[in-house]
Coordinates of C-alpha atoms in Angstrom, one line a residue:
X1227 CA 108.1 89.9 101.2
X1228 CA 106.5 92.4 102.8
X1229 CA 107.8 95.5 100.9
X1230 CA 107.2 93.5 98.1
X1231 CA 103.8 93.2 98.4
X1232 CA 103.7 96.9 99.8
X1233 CA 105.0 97.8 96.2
X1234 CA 102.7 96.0 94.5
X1235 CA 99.8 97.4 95.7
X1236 CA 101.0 100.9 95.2
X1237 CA 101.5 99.9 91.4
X1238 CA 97.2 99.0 91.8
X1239 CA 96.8 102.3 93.7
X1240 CA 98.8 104.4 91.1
X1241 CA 96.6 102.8 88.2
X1242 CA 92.9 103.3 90.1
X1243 CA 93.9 106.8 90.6
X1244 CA 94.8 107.3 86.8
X1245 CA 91.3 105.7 86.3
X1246 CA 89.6 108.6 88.7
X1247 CA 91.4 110.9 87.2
X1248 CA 89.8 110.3 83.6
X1249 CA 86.5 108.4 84.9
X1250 CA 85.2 111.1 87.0
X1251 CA 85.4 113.6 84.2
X1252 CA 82.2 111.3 82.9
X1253 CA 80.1 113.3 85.1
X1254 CA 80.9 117.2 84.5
X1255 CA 78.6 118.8 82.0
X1256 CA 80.2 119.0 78.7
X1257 CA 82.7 116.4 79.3
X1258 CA 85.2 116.0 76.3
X1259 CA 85.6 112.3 77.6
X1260 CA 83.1 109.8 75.4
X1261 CA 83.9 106.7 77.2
X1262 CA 86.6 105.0 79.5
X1263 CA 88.1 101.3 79.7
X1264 CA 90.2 99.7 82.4
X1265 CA 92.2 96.8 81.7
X1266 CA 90.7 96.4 78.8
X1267 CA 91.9 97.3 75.0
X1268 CA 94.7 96.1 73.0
X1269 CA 96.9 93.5 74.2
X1270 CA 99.6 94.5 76.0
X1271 CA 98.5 98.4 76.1
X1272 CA 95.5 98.2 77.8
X1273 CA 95.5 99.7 81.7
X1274 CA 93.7 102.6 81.2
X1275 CA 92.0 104.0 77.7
X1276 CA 90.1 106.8 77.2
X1277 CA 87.6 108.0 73.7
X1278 CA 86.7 111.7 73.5
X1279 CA 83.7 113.6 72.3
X1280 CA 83.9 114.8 68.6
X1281 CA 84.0 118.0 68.8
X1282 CA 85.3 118.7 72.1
X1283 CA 88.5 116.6 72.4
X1284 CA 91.7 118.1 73.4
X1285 CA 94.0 118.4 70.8
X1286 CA 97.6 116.7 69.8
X1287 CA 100.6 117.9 69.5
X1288 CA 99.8 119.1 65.8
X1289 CA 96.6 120.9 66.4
X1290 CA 94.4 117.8 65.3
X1291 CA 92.1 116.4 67.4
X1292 CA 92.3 113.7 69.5
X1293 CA 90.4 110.2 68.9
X1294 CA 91.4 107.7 72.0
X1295 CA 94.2 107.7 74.1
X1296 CA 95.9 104.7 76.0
X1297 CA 97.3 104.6 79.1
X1298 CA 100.2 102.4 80.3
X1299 CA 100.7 103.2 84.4
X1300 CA 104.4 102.3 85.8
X1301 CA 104.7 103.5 89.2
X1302 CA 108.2 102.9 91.0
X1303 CA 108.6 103.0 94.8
X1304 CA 111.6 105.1 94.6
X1305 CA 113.0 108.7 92.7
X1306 CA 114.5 107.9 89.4
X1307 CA 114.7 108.6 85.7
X1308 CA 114.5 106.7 82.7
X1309 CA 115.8 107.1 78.7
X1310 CA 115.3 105.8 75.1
X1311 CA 116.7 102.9 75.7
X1312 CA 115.3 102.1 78.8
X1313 CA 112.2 101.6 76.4
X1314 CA 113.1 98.5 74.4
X1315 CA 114.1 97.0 78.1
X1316 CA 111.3 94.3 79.1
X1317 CA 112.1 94.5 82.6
X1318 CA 111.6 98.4 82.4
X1319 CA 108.0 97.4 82.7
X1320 CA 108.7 94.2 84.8
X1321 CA 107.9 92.5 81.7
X1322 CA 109.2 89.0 80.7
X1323 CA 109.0 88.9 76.8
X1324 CA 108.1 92.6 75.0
X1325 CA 109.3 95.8 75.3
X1326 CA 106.9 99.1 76.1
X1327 CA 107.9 100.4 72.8
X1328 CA 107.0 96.9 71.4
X1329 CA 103.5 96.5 73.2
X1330 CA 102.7 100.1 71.6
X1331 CA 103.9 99.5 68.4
X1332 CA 102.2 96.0 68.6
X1333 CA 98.6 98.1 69.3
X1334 CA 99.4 100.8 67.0
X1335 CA 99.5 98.0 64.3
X1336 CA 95.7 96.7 65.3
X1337 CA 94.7 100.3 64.0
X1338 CA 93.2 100.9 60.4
X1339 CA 95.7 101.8 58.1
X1340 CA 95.9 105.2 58.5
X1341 CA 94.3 105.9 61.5
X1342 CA 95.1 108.8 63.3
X1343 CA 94.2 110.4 66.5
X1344 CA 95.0 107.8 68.5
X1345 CA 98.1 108.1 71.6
X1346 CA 100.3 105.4 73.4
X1347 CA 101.3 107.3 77.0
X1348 CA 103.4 105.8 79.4
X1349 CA 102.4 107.6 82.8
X1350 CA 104.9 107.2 85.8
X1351 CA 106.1 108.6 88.6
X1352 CA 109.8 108.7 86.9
X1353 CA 110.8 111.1 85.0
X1354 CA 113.1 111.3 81.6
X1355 CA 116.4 111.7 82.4
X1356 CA 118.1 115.4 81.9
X1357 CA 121.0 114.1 79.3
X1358 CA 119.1 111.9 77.6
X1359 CA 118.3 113.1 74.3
X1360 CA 114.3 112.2 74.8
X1361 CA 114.2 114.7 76.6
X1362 CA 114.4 117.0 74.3
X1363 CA 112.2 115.1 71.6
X1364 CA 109.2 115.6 74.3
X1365 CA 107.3 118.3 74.2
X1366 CA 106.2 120.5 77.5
X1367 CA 103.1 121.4 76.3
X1368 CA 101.2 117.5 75.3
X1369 CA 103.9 115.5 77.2
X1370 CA 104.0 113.7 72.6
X1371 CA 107.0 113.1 70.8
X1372 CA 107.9 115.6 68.4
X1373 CA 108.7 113.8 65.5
X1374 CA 110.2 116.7 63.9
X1375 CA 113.1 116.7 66.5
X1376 CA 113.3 112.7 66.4
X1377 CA 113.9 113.1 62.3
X1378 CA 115.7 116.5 63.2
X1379 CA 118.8 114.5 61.5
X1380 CA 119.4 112.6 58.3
X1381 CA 122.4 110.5 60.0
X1382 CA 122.2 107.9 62.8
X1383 CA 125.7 110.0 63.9
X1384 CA 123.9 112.2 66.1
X1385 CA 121.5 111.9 69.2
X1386 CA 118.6 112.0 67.2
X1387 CA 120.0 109.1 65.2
X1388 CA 120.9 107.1 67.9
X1389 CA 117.2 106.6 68.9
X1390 CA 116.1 106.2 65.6
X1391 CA 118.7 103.4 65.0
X1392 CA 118.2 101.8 68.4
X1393 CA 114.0 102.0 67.9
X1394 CA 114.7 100.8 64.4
X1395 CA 116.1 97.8 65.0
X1396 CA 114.8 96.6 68.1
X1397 CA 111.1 97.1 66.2
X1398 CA 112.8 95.7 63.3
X1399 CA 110.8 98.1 60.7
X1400 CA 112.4 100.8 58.5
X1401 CA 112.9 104.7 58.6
X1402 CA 109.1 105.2 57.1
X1403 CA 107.7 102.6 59.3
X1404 CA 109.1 104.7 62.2
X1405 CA 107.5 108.1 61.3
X1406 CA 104.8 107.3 60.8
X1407 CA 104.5 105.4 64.4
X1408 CA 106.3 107.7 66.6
X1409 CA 103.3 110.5 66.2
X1410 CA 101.4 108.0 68.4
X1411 CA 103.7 107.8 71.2
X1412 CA 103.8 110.1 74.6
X1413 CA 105.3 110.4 78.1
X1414 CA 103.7 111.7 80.8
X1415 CA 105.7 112.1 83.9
X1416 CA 104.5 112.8 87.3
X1417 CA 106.4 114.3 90.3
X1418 CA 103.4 113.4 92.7
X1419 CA 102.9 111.2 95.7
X1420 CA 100.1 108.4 95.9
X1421 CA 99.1 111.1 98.7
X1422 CA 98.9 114.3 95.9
X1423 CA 97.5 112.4 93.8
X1424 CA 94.3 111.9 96.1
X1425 CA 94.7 115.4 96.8
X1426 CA 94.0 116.0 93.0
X1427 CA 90.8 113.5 92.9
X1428 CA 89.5 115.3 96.0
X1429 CA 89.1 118.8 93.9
X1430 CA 88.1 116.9 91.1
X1431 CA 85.5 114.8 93.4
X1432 CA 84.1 118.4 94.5
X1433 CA 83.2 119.5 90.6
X1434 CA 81.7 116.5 89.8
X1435 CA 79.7 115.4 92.7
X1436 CA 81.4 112.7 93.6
X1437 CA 81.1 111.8 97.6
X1438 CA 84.9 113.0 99.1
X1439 CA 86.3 111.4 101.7
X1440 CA 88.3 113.3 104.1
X1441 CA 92.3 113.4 104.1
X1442 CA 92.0 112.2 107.6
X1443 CA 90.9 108.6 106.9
X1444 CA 93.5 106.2 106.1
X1445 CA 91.5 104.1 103.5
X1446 CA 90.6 105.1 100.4
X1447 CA 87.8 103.0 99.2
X1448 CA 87.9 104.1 95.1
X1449 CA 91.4 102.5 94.9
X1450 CA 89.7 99.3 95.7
X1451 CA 86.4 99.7 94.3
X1452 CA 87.5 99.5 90.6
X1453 CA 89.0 96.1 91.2
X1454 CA 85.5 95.1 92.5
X1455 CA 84.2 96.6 89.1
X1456 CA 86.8 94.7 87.3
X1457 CA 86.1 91.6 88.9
X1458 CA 82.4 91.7 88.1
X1459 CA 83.2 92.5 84.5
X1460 CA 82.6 96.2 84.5
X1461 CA 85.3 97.7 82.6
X1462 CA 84.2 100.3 80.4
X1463 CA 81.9 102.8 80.9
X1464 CA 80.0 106.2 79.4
X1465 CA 78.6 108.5 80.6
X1466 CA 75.0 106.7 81.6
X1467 CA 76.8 103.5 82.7
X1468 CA 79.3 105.4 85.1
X1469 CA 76.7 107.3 86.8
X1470 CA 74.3 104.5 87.3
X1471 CA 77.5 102.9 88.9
X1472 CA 78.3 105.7 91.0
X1473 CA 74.3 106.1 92.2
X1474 CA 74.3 102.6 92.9
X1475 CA 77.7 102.4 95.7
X1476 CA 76.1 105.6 96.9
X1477 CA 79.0 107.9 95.7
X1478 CA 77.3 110.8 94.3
X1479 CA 77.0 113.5 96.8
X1480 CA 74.3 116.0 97.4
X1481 CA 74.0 119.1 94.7
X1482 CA 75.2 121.3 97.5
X1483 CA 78.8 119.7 97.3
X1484 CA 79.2 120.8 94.0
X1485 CA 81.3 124.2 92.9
X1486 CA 81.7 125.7 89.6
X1487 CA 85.4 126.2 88.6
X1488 CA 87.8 127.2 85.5
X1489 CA 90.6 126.6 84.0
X1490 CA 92.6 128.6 82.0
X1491 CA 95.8 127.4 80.1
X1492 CA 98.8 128.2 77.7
X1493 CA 100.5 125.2 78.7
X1494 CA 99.7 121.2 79.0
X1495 CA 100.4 120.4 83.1
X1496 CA 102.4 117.1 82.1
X1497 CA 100.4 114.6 84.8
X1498 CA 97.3 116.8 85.8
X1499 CA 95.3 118.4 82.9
X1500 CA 92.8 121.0 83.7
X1501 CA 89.8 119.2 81.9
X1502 CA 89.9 116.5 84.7
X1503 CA 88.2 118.6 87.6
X1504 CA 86.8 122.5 85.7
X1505 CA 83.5 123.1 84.7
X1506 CA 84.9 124.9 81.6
X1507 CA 88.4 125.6 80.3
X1508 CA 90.3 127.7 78.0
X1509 CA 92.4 126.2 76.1
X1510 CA 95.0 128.7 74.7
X1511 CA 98.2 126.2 74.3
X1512 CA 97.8 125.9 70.4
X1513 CA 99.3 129.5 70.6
X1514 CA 102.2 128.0 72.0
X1515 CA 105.3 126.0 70.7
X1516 CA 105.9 124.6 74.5
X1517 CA 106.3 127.4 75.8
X1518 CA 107.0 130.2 73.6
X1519 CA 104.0 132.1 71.7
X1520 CA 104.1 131.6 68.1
X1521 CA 103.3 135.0 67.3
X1522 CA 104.3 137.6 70.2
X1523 CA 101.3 140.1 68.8
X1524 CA 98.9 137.4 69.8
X1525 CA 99.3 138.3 73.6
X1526 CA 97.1 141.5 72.9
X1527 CA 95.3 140.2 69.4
X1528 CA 94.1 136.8 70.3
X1529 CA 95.0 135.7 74.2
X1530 CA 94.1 138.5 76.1
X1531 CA 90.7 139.1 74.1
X1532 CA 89.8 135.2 74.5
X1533 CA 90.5 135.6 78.3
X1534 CA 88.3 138.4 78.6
X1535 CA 85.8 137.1 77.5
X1536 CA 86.3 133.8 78.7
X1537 CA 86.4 135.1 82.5
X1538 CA 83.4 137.7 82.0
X1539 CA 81.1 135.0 80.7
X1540 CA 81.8 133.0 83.8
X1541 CA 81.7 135.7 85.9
X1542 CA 78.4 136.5 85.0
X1543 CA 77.4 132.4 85.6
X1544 CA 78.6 132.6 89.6
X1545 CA 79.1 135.4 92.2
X1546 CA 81.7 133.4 93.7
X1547 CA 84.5 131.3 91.0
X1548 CA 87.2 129.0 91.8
X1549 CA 89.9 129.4 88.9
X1550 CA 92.9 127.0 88.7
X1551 CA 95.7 128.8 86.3
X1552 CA 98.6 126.4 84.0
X1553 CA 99.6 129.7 82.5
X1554 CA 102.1 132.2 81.8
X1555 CA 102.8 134.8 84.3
X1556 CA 101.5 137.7 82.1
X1557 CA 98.0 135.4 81.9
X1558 CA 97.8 135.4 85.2
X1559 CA 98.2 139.0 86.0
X1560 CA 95.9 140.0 82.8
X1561 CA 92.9 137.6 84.7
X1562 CA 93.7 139.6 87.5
X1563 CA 92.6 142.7 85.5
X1564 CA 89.7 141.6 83.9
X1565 CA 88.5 140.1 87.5
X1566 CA 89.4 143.4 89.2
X1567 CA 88.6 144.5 92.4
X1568 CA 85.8 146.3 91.2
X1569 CA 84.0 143.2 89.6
X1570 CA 81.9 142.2 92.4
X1571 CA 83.1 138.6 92.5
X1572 CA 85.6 136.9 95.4
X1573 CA 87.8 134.2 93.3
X1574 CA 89.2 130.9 94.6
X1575 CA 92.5 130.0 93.4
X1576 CA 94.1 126.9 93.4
X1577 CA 97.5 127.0 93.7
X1578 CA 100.0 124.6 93.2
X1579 CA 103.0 125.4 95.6
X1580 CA 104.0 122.6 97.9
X1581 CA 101.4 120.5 97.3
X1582 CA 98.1 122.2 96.6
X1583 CA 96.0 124.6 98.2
X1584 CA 93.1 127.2 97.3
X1585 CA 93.7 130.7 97.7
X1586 CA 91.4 133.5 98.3
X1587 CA 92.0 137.3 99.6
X1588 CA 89.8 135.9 102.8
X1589 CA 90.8 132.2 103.7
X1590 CA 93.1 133.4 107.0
X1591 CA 93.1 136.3 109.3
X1592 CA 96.5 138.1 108.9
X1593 CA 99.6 137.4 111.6
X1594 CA 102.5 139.3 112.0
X1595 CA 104.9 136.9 111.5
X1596 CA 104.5 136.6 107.9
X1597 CA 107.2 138.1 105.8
X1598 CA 106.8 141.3 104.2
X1599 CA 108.6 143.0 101.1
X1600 CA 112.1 144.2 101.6
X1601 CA 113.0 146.5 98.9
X1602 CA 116.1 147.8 97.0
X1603 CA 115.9 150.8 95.2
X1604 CA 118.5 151.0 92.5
X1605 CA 118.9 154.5 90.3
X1606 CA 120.2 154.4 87.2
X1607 CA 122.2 156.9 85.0
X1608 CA 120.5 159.2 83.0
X1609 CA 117.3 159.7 85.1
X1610 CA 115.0 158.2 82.2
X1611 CA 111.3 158.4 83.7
X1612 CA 110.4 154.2 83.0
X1613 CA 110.6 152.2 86.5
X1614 CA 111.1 148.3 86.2
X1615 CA 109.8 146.0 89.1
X1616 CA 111.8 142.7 89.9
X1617 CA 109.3 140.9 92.0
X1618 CA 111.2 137.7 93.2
X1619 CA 109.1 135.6 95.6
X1620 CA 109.9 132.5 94.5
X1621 CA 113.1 132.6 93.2
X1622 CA 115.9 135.6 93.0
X1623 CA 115.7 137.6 89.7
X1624 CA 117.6 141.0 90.5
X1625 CA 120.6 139.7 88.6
X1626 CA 118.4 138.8 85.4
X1627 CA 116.0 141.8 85.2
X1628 CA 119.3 144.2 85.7
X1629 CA 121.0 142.7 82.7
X1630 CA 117.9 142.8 80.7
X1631 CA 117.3 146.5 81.5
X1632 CA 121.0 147.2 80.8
X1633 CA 120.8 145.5 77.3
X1634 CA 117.2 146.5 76.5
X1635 CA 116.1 149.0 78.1
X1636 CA 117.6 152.6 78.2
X1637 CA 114.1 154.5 79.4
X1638 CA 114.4 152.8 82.6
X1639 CA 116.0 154.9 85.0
X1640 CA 115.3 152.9 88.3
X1641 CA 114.8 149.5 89.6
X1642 CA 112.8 148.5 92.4
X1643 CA 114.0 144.7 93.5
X1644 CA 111.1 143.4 96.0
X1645 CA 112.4 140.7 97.8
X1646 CA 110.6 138.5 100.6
X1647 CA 111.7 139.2 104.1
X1648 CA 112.4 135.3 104.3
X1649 CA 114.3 135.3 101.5
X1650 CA 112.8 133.6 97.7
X1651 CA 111.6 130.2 97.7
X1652 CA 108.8 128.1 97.0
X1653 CA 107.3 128.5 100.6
X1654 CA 108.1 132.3 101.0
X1655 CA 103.5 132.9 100.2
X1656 CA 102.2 131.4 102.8
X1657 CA 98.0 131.9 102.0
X1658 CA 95.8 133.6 99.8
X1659 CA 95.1 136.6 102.4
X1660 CA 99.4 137.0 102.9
X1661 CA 99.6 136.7 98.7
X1662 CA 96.4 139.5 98.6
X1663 CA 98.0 141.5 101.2
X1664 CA 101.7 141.4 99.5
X1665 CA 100.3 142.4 96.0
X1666 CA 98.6 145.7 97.7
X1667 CA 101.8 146.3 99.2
X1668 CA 103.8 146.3 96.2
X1669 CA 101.2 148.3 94.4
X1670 CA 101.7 150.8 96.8
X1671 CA 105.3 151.2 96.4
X1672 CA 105.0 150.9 92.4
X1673 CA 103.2 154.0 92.9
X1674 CA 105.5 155.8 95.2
X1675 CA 108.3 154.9 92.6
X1676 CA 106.3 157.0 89.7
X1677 CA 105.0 159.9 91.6
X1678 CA 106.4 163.1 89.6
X1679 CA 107.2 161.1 86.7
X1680 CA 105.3 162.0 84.1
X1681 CA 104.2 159.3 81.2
X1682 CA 106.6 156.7 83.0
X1683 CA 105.7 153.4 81.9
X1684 CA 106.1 150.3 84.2
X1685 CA 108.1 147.2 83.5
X1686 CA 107.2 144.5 85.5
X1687 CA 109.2 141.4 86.0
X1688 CA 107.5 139.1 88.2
X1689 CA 108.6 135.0 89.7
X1690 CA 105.6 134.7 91.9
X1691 CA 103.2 132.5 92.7
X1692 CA 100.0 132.9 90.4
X1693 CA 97.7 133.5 92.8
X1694 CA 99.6 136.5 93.9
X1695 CA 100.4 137.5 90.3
X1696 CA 96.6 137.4 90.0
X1697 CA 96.2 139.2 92.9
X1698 CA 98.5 141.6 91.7
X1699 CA 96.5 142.1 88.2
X1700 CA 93.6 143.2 89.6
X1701 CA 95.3 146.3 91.1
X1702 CA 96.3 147.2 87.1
X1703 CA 94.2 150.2 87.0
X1704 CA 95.7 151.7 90.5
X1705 CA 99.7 150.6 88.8
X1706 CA 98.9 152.1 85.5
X1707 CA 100.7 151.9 81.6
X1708 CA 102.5 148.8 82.3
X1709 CA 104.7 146.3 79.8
X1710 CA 105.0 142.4 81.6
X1711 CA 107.9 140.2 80.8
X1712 CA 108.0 136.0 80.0
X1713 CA 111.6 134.8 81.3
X1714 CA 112.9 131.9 79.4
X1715 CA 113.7 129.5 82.4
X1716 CA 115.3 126.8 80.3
X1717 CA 117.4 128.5 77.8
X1718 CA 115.9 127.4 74.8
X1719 CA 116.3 130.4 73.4
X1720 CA 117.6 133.5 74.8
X1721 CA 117.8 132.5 78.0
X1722 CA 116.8 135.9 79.4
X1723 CA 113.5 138.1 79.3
X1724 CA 110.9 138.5 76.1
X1725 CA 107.7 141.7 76.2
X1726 CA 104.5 139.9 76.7
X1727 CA 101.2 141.9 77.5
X1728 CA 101.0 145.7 77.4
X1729 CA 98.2 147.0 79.5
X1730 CA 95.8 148.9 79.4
X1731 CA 94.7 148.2 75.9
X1732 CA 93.3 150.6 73.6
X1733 CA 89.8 149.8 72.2
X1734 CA 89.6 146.2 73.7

């Protein structure tokens, strides 16, 4: 009885938490959230739901804007995964009677006929399960169906088909009725404990001004407080009528709590969107197809002048910026450049590693136990002047970068693999001052690699925390002509390394 009860109340916690998430975003200046319900909405899809600004909502997973979004919170007390089918399953969602996919179908139906802009998300802890072919139908980037991959077939003989024949029937509609549904629908999986998740509201807490409570204190009182809301009949709320909540429990803190922070991303975090705790954002993901650039000239045409001028506006806002990065490794390291060591300003930067953590070149005094780079010089035949760096911190990448420089590049004529003294992992940074202190190291041996090499160009590959890669950018100028490298982690495509940003750049 007891666990019982234990997991029930995680299920509340899980859903209050969602609410912060989206609620607190009421009170940052140029909020793209208009309004946000609890419990409230269509009938049998109506935990959370959340109307954006016109004009300033996020988009889909077509480039058009977003109108409302709805929320359906599953939390499970223990590790699992879940499937297509598992959606037409009442019991998925401890229900007695109707299915997920028939309680969003169900509100997609209240809509006006043809409606759009509006999202059905199932947000749990559980994620979809590797073989199953929803997997693949979800995209990275908005955590929406790709209904291009869903119809990717004309048969029912074929993964695709089988979802579209099981959805079919169990929604008892035809093949039209389908497509033009399954745009609504979304998955967003999270890999985060209860605990994170407060972790995430605390950062969140800090940019809007909401009072924090410290990670010390066993209760959390805004897990229960929107229950007391709930029960007085206070479920929906703008901007003015969150804020006058908020003043009166006493839970906005003083002006001097506050921080001014960005966001810059190329790709959609699948449980924590950037939008929920920055002052400002850039939004670059419509470049993307998850996460592969469209066009690979818009790494110098388009993304790199947007983040310049992006970061130098802020910059110029605040002397001191705390910067949270869902980006490609070559974004990272090109912030790093326009941010430089020479622009006056110290950066914060959150980092997600285990947990999260902000980093900054001055948050701990250095200790000698901290591992260092140990590096393996490897010369290759023909004594071409190009040097390639294979910079694996988190994960080991000698193997990869060789065979890519084998393949694709013959002006390379050595490799420098930098490994951590502690060997790659996810743990192998330890702060912002070892990730600072690292990049100047490697910097140093980039240009002990090039001395007497004459118009060698450097090919960086890097698997490194951002921070660090950030770290590292901002040493561009002292590195040089440079080329940085985007490794395709799932195999989508080639499964190996594409060009990204070549730096400097001429005339930008």
């Amino acid at each position: 009885m007891t666990q019982a009860v234990t997991i029930r109340r995680d299920g509340d916690i899980f859903q209050a938490r969602m609410f912060w998430l989206r609620a607190a975003r009421l009170l940052l200046p140029d909020t793209d959230i208009q309004r946000v319900g609890f419990e409230i909405g269509p009938k049998s899809f109506d935990d959370i739901w959340v109307d954006f600004q016109p004009g300033r909502a996020r988009r889909d997973q077509y480039g058009a804007p977003l109108v409302r979004e709805h929320a359906q919170c599953k939390w499970h007390s223990t590790p699992g995964t879940f499937g297509y089918a598992d959606l037409i399953d009442p019991e998925f969602i401890n229900a007695n009677a109707k299915s997920l996919l028939q309680r969003a179908h169900g509100a997609h139906g209240l809509l006006p006929t043809g409606a759009a802009g509006v999202r059905f998300k199932l947000v749990t802890n559980w994620q979809i399960g590797r073989e199953d072919p929803l997997r693949l139908m979800v995209g990275t980037r908005s955590s929406a169906l790709r209904v291009d991959r869903l119809f990717a077939t004309k048969t029912d003989n074929s993964g695709a088909g089988a979802v579209r024949k099981l959805w079919r029937e169990h929604l008892g509609i035809d093949e039209d009725a389908l497509e033009a549904f399954a745009p609504a629908l979304a998955f967003g999986g999270s890999w985060h404990s209860l605990d994170e998740l407060r972790d995430h509201l605390d950062l969140l807490f800090l940019s809007s001004g909401l009072r924090r409570v410290s990670s010390h204190e066993s209760a959390f009182f805004y897990d229960d407080l929107i229950f007391q809301w709930m029960g007085q009949g206070r479920l929906e709320f703008d901007a003015d009528t969150f804020r006058k909540a908020c003043v009166s429990e006493g839970l906005l803190a003083t002006q001097a709590g506050r921080s001014f922070s960005i966001g810059v991303k190329s790709f959609e975090h699948p449980f924590d969107p950037l939008e929920d705790r920055c002052t400002e954002v850039l939004d670059l993901t419509s470049e993307f197809d998850d996460r592969f650039i469209r066009d690979e000239h818009d790494w110098s045409v388009k993304l790199y002048p947007a983040l310049k001028s992006f970061l130098t506006a802020a910059a110029t806002f605040a002397p001191r910026l705390q910067v949270v990065f869902d980006t490609h490794t070559s974004l990272a390291f090109a912030a790093g450049s326009v941010l430089n060591l020479k622009s006056g300003r110290a950066i914060d930067i959150e980092q997600r590693t285990v947990g999260q953590a902000i980093w900054s070149a001055d948050d701990r005094p250095p200790e000698a136990s901290w591992p260092t780079f140990d590096v393996e010089t490897i010369d290759l035949a023909g004594g071409k002047n190009d040097v390639a760096i294979a910079i694996g911190l988190t994960h080991e990448i000698a193997a990869d970068v060789r065979a890519y420089v084998a393949k694709a590049l013959p002006e390379v004529g050595q490799v420098l693999v930098c490994r951590p003294t502690s060997g790659s992992g996810a743990q192998s940074v330890v702060c912002g001052r070892h990730a600072f202190d690292l990049a100047a190291d490697v910097t140093t041996k980039i240009r002990t690699a090039k001395a007497g090499k004459s118009g060698s160009l450097v090919h960086l590959f890097i698997a490194a925390p951002n921070g660090f890669t950030f770290f590292l950018g901002q040493r561009q100028a002292l590195i040089g002509r440079l080329t940085l490298y985007e490794f395709d982690f799932q195999a989508d495509r080639s499964g190996s390394y594409t060009p990204s940003l070549s730096m400097p750049f001429e005339g930008i």
